[in-house]
JSON list of C-alpha atoms in Angstrom, two decimals:
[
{"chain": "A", "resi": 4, "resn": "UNK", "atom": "CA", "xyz": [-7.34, 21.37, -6.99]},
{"chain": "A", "resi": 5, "resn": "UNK", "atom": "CA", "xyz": [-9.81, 21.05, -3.90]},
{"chain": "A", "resi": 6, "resn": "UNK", "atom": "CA", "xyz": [-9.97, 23.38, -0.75]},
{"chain": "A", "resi": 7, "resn": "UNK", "atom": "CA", "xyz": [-8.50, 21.62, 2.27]},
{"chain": "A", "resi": 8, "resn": "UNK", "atom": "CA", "xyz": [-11.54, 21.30, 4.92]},
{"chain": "A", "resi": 9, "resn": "UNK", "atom": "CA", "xyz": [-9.53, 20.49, 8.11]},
{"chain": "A", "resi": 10, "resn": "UNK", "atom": "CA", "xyz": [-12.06, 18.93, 10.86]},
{"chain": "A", "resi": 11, "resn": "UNK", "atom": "CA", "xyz": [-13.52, 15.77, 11.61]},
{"chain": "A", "resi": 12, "resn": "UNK", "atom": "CA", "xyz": [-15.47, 13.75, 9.27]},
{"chain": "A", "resi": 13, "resn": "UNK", "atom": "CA", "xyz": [-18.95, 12.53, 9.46]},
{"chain": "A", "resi": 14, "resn": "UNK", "atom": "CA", "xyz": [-21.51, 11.51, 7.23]},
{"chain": "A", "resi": 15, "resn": "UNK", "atom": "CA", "xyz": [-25.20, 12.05, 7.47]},
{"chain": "A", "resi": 16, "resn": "UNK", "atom": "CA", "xyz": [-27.91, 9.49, 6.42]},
{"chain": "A", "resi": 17, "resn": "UNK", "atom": "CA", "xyz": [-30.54, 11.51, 5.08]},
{"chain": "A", "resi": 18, "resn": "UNK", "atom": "CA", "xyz": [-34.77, 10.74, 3.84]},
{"chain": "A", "resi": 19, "resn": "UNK", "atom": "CA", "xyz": [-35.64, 13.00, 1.52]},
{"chain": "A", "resi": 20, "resn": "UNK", "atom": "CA", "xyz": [-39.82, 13.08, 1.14]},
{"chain": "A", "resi": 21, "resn": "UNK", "atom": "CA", "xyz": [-40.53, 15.85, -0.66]},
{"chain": "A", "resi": 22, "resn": "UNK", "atom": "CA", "xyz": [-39.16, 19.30, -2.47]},
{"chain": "A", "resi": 23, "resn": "UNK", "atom": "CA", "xyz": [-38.19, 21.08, 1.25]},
{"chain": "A", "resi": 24, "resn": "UNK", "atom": "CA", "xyz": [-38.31, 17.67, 3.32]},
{"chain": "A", "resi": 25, "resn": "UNK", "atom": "CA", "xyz": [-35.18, 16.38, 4.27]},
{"chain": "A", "resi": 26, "resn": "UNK", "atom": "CA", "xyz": [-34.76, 14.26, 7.20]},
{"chain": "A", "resi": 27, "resn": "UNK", "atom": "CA", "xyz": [-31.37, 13.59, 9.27]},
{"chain": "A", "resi": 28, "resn": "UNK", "atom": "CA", "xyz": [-31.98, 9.83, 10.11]},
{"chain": "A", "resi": 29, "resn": "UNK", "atom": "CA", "xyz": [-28.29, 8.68, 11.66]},
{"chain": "A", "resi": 30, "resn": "UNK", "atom": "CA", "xyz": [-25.12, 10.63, 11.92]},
{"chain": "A", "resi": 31, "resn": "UNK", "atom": "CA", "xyz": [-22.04, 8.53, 11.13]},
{"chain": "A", "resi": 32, "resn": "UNK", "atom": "CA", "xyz": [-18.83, 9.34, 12.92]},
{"chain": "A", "resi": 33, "resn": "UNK", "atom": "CA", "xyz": [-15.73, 8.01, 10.94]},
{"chain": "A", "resi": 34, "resn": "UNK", "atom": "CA", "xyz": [-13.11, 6.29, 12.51]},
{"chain": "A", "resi": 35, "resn": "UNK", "atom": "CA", "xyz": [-9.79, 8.05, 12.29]},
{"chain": "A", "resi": 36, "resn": "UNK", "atom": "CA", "xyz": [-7.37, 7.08, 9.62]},
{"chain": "A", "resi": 37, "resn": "UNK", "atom": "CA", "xyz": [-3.77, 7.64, 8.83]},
{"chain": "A", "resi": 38, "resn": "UNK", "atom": "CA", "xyz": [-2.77, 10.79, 7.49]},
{"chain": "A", "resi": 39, "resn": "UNK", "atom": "CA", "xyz": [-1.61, 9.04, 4.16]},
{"chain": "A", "resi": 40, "resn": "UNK", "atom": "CA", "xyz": [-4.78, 7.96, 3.17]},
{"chain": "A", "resi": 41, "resn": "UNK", "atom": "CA", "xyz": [-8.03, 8.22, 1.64]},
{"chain": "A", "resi": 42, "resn": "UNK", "atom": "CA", "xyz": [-9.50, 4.62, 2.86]},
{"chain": "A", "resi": 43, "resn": "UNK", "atom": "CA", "xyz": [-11.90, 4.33, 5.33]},
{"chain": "A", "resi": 44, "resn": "UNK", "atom": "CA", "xyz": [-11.12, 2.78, 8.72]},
{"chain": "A", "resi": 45, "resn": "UNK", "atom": "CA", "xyz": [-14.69, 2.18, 10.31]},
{"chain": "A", "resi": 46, "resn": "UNK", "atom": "CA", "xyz": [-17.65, 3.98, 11.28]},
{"chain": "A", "resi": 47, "resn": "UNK", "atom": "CA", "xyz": [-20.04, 4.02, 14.12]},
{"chain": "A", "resi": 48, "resn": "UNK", "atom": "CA", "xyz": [-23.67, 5.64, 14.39]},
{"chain": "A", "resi": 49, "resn": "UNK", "atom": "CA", "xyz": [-24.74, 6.11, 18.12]},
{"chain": "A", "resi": 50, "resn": "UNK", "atom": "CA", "xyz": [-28.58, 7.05, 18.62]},
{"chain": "A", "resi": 51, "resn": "UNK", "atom": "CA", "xyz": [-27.66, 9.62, 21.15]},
{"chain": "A", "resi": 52, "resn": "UNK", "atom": "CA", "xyz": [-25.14, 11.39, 18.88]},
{"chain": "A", "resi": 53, "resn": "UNK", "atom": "CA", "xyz": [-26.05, 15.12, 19.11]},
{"chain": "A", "resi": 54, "resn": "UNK", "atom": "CA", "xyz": [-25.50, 16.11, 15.82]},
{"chain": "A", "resi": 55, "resn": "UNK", "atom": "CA", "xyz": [-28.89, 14.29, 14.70]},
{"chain": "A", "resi": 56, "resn": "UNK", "atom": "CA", "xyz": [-30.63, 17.51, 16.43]},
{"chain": "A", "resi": 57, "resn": "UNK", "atom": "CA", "xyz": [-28.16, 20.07, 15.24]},
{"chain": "A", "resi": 58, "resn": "UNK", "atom": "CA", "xyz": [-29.79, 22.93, 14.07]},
{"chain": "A", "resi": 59, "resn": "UNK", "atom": "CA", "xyz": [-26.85, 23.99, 11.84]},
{"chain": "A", "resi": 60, "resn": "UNK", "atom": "CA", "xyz": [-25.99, 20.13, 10.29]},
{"chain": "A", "resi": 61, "resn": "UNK", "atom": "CA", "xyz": [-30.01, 20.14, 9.45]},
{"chain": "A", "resi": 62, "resn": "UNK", "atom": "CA", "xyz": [-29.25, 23.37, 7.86]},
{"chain": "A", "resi": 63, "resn": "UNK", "atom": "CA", "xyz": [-26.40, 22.56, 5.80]},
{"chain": "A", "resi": 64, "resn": "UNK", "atom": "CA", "xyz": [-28.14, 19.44, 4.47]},
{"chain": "A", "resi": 65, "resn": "UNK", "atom": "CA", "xyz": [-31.17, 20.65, 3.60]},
{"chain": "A", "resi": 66, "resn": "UNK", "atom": "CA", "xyz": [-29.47, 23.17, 1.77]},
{"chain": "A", "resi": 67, "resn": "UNK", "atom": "CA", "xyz": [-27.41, 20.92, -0.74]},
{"chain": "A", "resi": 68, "resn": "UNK", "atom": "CA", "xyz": [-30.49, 18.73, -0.78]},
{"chain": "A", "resi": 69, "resn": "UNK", "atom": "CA", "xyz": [-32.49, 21.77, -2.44]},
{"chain": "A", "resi": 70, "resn": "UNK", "atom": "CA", "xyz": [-29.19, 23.10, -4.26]},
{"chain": "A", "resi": 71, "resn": "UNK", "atom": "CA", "xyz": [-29.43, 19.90, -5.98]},
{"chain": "A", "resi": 72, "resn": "UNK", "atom": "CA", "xyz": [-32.58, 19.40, -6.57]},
{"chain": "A", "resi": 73, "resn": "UNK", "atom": "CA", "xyz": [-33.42, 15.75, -5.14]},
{"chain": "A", "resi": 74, "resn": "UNK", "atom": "CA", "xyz": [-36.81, 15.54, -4.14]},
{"chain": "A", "resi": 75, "resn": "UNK", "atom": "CA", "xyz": [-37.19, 11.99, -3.07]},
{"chain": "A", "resi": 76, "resn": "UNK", "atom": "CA", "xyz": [-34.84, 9.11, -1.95]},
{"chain": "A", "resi": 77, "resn": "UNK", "atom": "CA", "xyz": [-32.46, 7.90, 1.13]},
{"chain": "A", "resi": 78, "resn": "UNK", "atom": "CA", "xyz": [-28.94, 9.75, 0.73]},
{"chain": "A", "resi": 79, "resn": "UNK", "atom": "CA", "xyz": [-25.35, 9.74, 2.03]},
{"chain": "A", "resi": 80, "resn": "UNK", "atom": "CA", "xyz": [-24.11, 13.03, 2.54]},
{"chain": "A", "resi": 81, "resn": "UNK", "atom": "CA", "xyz": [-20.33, 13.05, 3.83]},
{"chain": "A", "resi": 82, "resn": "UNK", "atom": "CA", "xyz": [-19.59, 16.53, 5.58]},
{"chain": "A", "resi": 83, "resn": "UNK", "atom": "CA", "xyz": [-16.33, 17.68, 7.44]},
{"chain": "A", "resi": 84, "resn": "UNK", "atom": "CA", "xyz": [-17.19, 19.53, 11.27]},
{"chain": "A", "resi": 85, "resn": "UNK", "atom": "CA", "xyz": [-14.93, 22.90, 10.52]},
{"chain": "A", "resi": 86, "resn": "UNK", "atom": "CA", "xyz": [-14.27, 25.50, 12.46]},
{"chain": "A", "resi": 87, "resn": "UNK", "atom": "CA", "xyz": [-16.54, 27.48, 10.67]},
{"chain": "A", "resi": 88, "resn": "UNK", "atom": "CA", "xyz": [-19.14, 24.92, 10.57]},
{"chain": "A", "resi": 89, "resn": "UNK", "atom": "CA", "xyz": [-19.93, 21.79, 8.62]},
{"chain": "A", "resi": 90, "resn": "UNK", "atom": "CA", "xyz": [-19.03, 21.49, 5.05]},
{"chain": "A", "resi": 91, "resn": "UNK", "atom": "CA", "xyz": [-20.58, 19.41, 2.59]},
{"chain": "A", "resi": 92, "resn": "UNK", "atom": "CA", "xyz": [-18.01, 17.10, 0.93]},
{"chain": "A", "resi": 93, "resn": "UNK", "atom": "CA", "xyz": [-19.83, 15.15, -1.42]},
{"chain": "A", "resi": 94, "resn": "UNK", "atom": "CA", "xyz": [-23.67, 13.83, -2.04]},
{"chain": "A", "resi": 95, "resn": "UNK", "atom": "CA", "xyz": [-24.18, 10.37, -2.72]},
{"chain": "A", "resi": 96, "resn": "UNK", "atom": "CA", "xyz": [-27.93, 9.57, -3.93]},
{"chain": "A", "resi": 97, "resn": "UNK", "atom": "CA", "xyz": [-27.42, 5.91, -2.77]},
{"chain": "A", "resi": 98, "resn": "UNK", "atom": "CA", "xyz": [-27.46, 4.18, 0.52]},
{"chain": "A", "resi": 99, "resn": "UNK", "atom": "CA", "xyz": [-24.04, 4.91, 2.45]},
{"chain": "A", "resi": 100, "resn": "UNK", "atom": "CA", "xyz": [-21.20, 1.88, 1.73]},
{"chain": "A", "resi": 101, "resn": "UNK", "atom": "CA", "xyz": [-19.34, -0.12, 4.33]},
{"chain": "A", "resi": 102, "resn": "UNK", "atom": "CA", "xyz": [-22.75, -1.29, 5.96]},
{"chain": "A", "resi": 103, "resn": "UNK", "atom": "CA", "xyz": [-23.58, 1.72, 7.61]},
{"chain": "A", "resi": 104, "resn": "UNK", "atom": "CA", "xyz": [-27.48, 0.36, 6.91]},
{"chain": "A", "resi": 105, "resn": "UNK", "atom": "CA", "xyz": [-27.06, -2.20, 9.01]},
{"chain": "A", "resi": 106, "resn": "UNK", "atom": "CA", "xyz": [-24.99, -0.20, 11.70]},
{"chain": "A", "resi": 107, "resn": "UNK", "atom": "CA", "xyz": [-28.10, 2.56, 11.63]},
{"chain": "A", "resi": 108, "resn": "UNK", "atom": "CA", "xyz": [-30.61, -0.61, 12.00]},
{"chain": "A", "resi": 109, "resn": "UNK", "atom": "CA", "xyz": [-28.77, -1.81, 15.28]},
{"chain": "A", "resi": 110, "resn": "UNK", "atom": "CA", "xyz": [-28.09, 1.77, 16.72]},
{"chain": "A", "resi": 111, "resn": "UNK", "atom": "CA", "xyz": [-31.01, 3.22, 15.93]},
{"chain": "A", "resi": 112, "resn": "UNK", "atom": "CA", "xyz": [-33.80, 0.44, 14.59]},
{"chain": "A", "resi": 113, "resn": "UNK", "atom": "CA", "xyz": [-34.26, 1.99, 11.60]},
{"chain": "A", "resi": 114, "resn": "UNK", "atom": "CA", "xyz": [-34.25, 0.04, 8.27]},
{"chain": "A", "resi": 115, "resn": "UNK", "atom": "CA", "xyz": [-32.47, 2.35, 5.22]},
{"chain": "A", "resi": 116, "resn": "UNK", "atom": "CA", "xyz": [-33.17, 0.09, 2.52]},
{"chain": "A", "resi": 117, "resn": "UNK", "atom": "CA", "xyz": [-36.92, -0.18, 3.36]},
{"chain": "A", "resi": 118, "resn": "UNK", "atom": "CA", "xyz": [-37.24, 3.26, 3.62]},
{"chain": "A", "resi": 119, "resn": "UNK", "atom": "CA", "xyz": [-35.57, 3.93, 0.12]},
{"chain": "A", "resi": 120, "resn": "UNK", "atom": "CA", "xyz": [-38.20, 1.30, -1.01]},
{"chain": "A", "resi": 121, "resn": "UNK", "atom": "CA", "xyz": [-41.19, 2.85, 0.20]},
{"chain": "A", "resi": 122, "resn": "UNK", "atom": "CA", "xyz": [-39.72, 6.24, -0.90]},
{"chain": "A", "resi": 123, "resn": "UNK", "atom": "CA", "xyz": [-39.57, 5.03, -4.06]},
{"chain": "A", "resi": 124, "resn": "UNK", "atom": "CA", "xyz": [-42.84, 3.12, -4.58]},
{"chain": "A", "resi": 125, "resn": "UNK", "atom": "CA", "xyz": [-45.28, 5.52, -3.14]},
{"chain": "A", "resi": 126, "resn": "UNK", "atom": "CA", "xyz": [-45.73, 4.15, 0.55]},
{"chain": "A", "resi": 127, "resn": "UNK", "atom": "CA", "xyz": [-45.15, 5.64, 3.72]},
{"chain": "A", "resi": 128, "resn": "UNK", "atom": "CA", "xyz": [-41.64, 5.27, 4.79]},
{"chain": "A", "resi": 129, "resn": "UNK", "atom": "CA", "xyz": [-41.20, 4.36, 8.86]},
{"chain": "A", "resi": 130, "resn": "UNK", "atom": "CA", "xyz": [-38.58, 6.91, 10.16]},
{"chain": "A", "resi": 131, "resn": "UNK", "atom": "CA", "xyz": [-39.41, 6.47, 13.86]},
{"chain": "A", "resi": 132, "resn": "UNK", "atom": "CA", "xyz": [-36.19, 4.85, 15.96]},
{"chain": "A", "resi": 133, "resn": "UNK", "atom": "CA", "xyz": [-36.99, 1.71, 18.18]},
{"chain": "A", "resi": 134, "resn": "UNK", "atom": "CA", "xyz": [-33.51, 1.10, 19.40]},
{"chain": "A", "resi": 135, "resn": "UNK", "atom": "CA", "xyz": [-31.41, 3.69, 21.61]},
{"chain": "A", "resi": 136, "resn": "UNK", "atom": "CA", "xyz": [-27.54, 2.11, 20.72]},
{"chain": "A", "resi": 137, "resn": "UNK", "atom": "CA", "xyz": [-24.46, 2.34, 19.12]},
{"chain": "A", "resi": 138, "resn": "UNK", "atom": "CA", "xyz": [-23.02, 0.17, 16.59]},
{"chain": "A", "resi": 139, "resn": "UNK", "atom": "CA", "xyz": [-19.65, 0.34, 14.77]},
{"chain": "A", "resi": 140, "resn": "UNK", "atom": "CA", "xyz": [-17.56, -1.28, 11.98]},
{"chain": "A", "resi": 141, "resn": "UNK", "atom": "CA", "xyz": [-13.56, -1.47, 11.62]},
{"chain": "A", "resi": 142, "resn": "UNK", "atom": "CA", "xyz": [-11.93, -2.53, 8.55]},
{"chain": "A", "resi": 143, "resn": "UNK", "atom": "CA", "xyz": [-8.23, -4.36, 9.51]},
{"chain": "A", "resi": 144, "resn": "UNK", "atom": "CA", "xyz": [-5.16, -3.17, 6.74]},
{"chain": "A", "resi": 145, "resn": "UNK", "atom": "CA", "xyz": [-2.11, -4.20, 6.63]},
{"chain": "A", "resi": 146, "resn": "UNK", "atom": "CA", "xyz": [1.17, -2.87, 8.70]},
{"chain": "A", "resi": 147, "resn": "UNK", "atom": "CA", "xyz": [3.74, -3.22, 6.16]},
{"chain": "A", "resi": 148, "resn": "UNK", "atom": "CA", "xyz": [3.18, -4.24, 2.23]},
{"chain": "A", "resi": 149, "resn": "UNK", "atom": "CA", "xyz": [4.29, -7.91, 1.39]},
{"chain": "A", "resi": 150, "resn": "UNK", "atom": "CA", "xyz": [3.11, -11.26, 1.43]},
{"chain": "A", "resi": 151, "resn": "UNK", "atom": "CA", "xyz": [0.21, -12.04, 3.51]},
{"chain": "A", "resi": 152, "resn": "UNK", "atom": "CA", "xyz": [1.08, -15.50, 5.42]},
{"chain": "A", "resi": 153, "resn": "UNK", "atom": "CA", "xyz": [-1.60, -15.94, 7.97]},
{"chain": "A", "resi": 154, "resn": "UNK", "atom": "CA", "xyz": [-4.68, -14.25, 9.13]},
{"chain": "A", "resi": 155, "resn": "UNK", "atom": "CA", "xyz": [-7.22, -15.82, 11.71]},
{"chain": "A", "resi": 156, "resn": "UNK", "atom": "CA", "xyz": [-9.67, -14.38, 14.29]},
{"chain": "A", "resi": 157, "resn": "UNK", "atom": "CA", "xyz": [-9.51, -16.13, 17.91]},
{"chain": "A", "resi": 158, "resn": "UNK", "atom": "CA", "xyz": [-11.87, -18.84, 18.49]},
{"chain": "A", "resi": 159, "resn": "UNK", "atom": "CA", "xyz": [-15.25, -17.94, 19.99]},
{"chain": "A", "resi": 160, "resn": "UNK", "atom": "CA", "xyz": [-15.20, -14.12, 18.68]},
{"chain": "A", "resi": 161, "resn": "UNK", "atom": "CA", "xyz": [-17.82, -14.88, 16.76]},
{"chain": "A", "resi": 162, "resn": "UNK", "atom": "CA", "xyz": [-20.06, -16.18, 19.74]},
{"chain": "A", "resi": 163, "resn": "UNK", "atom": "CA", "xyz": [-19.16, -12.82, 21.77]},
{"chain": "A", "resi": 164, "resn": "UNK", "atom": "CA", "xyz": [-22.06, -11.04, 22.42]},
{"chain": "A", "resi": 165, "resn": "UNK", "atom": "CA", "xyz": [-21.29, -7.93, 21.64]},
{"chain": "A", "resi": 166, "resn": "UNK", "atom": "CA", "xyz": [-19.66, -9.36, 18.39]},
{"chain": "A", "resi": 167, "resn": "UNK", "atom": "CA", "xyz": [-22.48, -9.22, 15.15]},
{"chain": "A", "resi": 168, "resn": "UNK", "atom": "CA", "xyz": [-20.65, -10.50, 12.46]},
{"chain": "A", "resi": 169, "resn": "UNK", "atom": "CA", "xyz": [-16.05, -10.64, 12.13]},
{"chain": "A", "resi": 170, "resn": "UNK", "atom": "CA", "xyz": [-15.42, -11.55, 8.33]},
{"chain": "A", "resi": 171, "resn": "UNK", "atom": "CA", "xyz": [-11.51, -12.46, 6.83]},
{"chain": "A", "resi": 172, "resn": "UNK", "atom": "CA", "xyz": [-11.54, -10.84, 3.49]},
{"chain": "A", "resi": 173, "resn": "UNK", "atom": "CA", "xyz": [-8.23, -12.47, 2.62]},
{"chain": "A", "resi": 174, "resn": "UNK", "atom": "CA", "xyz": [-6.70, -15.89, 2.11]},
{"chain": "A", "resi": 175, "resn": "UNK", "atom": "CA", "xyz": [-3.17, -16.10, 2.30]},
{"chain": "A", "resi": 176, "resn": "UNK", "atom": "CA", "xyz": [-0.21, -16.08, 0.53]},
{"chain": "A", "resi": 177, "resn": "UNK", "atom": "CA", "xyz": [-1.45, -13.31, -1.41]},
{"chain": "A", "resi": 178, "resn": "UNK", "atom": "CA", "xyz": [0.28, -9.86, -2.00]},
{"chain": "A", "resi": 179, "resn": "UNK", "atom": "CA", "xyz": [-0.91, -6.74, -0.13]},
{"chain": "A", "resi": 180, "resn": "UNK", "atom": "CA", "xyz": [-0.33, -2.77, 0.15]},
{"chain": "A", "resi": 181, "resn": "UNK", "atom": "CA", "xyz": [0.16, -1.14, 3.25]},
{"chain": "A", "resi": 182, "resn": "UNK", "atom": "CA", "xyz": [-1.40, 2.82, 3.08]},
{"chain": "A", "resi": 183, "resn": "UNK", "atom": "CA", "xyz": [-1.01, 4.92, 1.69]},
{"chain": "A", "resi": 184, "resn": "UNK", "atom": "CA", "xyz": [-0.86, 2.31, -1.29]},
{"chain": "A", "resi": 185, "resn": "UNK", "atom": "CA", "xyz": [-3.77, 0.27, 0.23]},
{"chain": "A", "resi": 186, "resn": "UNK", "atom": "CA", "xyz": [-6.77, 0.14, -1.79]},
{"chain": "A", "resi": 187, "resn": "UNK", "atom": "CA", "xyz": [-10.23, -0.96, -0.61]},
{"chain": "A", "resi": 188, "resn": "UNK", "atom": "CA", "xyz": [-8.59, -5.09, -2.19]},
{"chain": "A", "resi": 189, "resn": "UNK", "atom": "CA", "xyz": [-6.31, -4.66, 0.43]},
{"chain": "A", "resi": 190, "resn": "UNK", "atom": "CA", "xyz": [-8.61, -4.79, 3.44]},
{"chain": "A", "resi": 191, "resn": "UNK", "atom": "CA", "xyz": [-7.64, -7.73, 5.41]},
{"chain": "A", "resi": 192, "resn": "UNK", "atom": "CA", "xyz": [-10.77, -7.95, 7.58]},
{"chain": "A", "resi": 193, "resn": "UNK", "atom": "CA", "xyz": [-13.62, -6.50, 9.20]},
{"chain": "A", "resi": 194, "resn": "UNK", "atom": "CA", "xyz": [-15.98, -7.24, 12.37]},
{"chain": "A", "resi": 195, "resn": "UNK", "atom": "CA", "xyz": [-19.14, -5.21, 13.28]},
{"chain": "A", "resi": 196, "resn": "UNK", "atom": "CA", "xyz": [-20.10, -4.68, 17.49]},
{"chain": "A", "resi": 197, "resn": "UNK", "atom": "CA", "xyz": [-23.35, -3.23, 18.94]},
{"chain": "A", "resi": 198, "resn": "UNK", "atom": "CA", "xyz": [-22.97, -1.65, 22.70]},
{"chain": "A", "resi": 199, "resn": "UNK", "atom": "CA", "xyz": [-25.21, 0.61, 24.66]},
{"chain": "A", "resi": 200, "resn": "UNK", "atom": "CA", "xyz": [-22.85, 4.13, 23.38]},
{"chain": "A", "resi": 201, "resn": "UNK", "atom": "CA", "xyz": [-20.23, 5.53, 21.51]},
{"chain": "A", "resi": 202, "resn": "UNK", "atom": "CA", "xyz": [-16.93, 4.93, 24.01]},
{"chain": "A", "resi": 203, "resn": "UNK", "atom": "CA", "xyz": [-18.45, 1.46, 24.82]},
{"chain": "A", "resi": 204, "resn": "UNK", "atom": "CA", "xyz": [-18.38, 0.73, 20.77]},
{"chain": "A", "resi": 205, "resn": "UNK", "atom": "CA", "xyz": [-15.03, 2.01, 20.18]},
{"chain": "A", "resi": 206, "resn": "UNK", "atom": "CA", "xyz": [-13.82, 0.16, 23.06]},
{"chain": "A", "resi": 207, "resn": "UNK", "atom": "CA", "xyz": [-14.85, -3.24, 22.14]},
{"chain": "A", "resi": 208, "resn": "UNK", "atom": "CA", "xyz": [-13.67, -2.60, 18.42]},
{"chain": "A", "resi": 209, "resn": "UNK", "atom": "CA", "xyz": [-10.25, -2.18, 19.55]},
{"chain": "A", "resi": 210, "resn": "UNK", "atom": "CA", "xyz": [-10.54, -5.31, 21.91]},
{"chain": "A", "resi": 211, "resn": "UNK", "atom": "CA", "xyz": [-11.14, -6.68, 18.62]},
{"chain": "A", "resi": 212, "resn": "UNK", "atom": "CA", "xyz": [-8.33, -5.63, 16.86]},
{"chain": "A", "resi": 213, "resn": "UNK", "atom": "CA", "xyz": [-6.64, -6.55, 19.52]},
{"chain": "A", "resi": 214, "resn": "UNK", "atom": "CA", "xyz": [-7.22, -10.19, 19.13]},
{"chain": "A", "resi": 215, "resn": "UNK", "atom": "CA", "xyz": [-6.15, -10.36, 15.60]},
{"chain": "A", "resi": 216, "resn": "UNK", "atom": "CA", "xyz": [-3.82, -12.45, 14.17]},
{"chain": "A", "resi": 217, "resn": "UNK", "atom": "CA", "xyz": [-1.84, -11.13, 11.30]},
{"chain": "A", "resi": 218, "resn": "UNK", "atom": "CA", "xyz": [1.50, -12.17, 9.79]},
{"chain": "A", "resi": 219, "resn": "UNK", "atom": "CA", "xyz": [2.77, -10.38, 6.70]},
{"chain": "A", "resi": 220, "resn": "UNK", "atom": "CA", "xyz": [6.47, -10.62, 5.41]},
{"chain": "A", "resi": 221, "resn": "UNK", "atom": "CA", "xyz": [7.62, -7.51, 3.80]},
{"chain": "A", "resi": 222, "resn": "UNK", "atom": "CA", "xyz": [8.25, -7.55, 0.39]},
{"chain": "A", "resi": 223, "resn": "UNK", "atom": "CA", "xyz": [11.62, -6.49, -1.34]},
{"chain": "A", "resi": 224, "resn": "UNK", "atom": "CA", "xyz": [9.80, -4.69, -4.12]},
{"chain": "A", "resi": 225, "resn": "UNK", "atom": "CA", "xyz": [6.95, -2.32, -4.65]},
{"chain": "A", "resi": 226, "resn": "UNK", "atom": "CA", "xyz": [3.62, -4.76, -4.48]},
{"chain": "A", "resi": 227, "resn": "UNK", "atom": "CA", "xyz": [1.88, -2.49, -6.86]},
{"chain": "A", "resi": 228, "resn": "UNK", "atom": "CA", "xyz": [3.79, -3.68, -9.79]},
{"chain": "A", "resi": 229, "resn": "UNK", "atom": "CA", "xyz": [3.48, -7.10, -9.07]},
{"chain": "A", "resi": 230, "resn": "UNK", "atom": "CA", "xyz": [-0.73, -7.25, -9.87]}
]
């Protein structure tokens, strides 16, 4: 059993450079999901999020940092906004998944991985932002569970501006699972945007979404059993 933390979900990219020195680099907002599942829809960091000079959120992490004991690296800490205050959820000693990296390098100009390198060998890491932006990530699943029959992006998304990088993970015919079955195999797609704030980046990844093209026909038995 787990105590139910009811809020909104975030997690916080932290540089930890020494026993009492832990630094909130980029807060990541996650993108709401359906009640029925545990997956991850998408992400965005936004260099004028508050929360990256909230004296309480500093608090809290620095805190598990120390409870733990970690003394040097780049974490993920994932943390739910109660009403009583943030709550740690879990701390992963690792770069944060689902490219948040690169979504903190074009929000924020800050480079995770060469920070965790210089951590790590001795140097001087650069924590200073050079970019004031917001960049965000969705991750496309699948309506219904069945047979996957076609899945396309319109022409020219790619050359949108606003538009880094829109990537099929699927080829069709191939079985999928609609939540709350869905598993991270069952991600159909997922595109990456930069804009100048937080609405603006949520915006165009709808407009994304949007544009689409999926075709699944529903299966007539439970998908699960069939891999």
């Amino acid at each position: 059993m787990e105590e139910w933390l009811d809020g909104a979900e975030i997690s916080v990219e932290t540089a930890v450079l020494g026993p009492g020195d832990a630094r909130i680099l980029a807060v990541t907002r996650k993108e709401s999901a359906p009640m029925t599942t545990t997956q991850e829809y998408g992400h965005v960091i936004c260099a004028s999020d508050p929360l990256l000079h909230d004296g309480e959120l500093a608090a809290v992490v620095s805190g598990a940092v120390a409870a733990l004991g970690l003394t040097c690296g780049v974490l993920c800490i994932e943390l739910m906004l109660t009403a009583t205050g943030p709550r740690v959820v879990e701390v992963n000693a690792r770069l944060g998944g689902d490219l948040l990296p690169l979504l903190a390098y074009h929000a924020l100009g800050i480079d995770l991985a060469q920070i965790a390198a210089a951590l790590a060998t001795g140097a001087q890491p650069n924590l200073e932002p050079t970019r004031r932006a917001a960049a965000g990530i969705r991750f496309a699943y699948p309506d219904v569970s069945g047979v996957l029959e076609r899945l396309t992006f319109p022409v020219g998304v790619h050359r949108l501006p606003y538009v880094e990088r829109a990537v099929l993970s699927l080829r069709p015919p191939t079985y999928v699972s609609a939540p709350p079955l869905a598993t991270l195999a069952d991600r159909l797609a997922h595109w990456v945007v930069v804009a100048q704030d937080a609405p603006a980046c949520r915006f165009l990844l709808a407009d994304v979404a949007r544009n689409l093209d999926v075709s699944i026909t529903a299966s007539a038995h439970a998908v699960s059993c069939t891999r």
